[in-house]
Amino acid sequence: MDEPSWYGVRCVFRHRELGVYEERVTLWTACSLDEAIGCAEAEAGEYGAALGEAEYTGFAEAFRMDGTPGVGAEVFSLIRESDLPSGAYVGRFFATGRERTG
């Protein structure tokens, strides 16, 4: 078994009544990527149940962190191949104008 590491796990939820999707990153200590995802998915079920109208979509991605989280620590990273220029890429995947923040 590996030594425990910190992981950031992103799970996606559908809020039926609001008609929105939520991407949520949580932190876990685990001995493997699969264990971290398992912990996050268990918590995702509890999170959705507590809200009542949210459902976990079954989509999770994990990122193994180097060291212990602290100020400025990278908690999640995703690399995607794309030929889009920067503005078009951000507009397509992140700043579509339909996000709710805060």
mmCIF file with all atom_site columns, N, CA, C and O in Angstrom, residues 90-91 94-100:
data_model
loop_
_atom_site.group_PDB
_atom_site.id
_atom_site.type_symbol
_atom_site.label_atom_id
_atom_site.label_alt_id
_atom_site.label_comp_id
_atom_site.label_asym_id
_atom_site.label_entity_id
_atom_site.label_seq_id
_atom_site.pdbx_PDB_ins_code
_atom_site.Cartn_x
_atom_site.Cartn_y
_atom_site.Cartn_z
_atom_site.occupancy
_atom_site.B_iso_or_equiv
_atom_site.pdbx_formal_charge
_atom_site.auth_seq_id
_atom_site.auth_comp_id
_atom_site.auth_asym_id
_atom_site.auth_atom_id
_atom_site.pdbx_PDB_model_num
ATOM 1  N N  . VAL A 1 90  ? -11.364 29.673 -23.547 1.00 0.00 ? 90  VAL A N  1
ATOM 2  C CA . VAL A 1 90  ? -11.964 30.093 -22.274 1.00 0.00 ? 90  VAL A CA 1
ATOM 3  C C  . VAL A 1 90  ? -13.468 30.289 -22.447 1.00 0.00 ? 90  VAL A C  1
ATOM 4  O O  . VAL A 1 90  ? -14.263 29.861 -21.611 1.00 0.00 ? 90  VAL A O  1
ATOM 5  N N  . GLY A 1 91  ? -13.883 30.897 -23.548 1.00 0.00 ? 91  GLY A N  1
ATOM 6  C CA . GLY A 1 91  ? -15.302 31.111 -23.801 1.00 0.00 ? 91  GLY A CA 1
ATOM 7  C C  . GLY A 1 91  ? -16.081 29.816 -23.967 1.00 0.00 ? 91  GLY A C  1
ATOM 8  O O  . GLY A 1 91  ? -17.234 29.719 -23.554 1.00 0.00 ? 91  GLY A O  1
ATOM 9  N N  . PHE A 1 94  ? -15.097 27.695 -20.052 1.00 0.00 ? 94  PHE A N  1
ATOM 10 C CA . PHE A 1 94  ? -15.105 28.278 -18.709 1.00 0.00 ? 94  PHE A CA 1
ATOM 11 C C  . PHE A 1 94  ? -15.923 29.537 -18.539 1.00 0.00 ? 94  PHE A C  1
ATOM 12 O O  . PHE A 1 94  ? -16.537 29.732 -17.492 1.00 0.00 ? 94  PHE A O  1
ATOM 13 N N  . ALA A 1 95  ? -15.900 30.432 -19.482 1.00 0.00 ? 95  ALA A N  1
ATOM 14 C CA . ALA A 1 95  ? -16.591 31.709 -19.341 1.00 0.00 ? 95  ALA A CA 1
ATOM 15 C C  . ALA A 1 95  ? -17.637 31.843 -20.439 1.00 0.00 ? 95  ALA A C  1
ATOM 16 O O  . ALA A 1 95  ? -17.522 32.690 -21.322 1.00 0.00 ? 95  ALA A O  1
ATOM 17 N N  . THR A 1 96  ? -18.652 31.009 -20.359 1.00 0.00 ? 96  THR A N  1
ATOM 18 C CA . THR A 1 96  ? -19.681 30.983 -21.393 1.00 0.00 ? 96  THR A CA 1
ATOM 19 C C  . THR A 1 96  ? -20.717 32.075 -21.214 1.00 0.00 ? 96  THR A C  1
ATOM 20 O O  . THR A 1 96  ? -21.529 32.309 -22.096 1.00 0.00 ? 96  THR A O  1
ATOM 21 N N  . GLY A 1 97  ? -20.686 32.750 -20.047 1.00 0.00 ? 97  GLY A N  1
ATOM 22 C CA . GLY A 1 97  ? -21.681 33.751 -19.732 1.00 0.00 ? 97  GLY A CA 1
ATOM 23 C C  . GLY A 1 97  ? -22.853 33.181 -18.952 1.00 0.00 ? 97  GLY A C  1
ATOM 24 O O  . GLY A 1 97  ? -23.758 33.899 -18.556 1.00 0.00 ? 97  GLY A O  1
ATOM 25 N N  . ARG A 1 98  ? -22.846 31.887 -18.721 1.00 0.00 ? 98  ARG A N  1
ATOM 26 C CA . ARG A 1 98  ? -23.961 31.248 -18.012 1.00 0.00 ? 98  ARG A CA 1
ATOM 27 C C  . ARG A 1 98  ? -23.534 30.749 -16.624 1.00 0.00 ? 98  ARG A C  1
ATOM 28 O O  . ARG A 1 98  ? -24.292 30.059 -15.956 1.00 0.00 ? 98  ARG A O  1
ATOM 29 N N  . GLU A 1 99  ? -22.315 31.101 -16.195 1.00 0.00 ? 99  GLU A N  1
ATOM 30 C CA . GLU A 1 99  ? -21.825 30.664 -14.894 1.00 0.00 ? 99  GLU A CA 1
ATOM 31 C C  . GLU A 1 99  ? -22.437 31.498 -13.781 1.00 0.00 ? 99  GLU A C  1
ATOM 32 O O  . GLU A 1 99  ? -22.743 32.669 -13.951 1.00 0.00 ? 99  GLU A O  1
ATOM 33 N N  . ARG A 1 100 ? -22.584 30.861 -12.628 1.00 0.00 ? 100 ARG A N  1
ATOM 34 C CA . ARG A 1 100 ? -22.984 31.555 -11.398 1.00 0.00 ? 100 ARG A CA 1
ATOM 35 C C  . ARG A 1 100 ? -21.819 31.421 -10.433 1.00 0.00 ? 100 ARG A C  1
ATOM 36 O O  . ARG A 1 100 ? -21.376 30.326 -10.141 1.00 0.00 ? 100 ARG A O  1
#
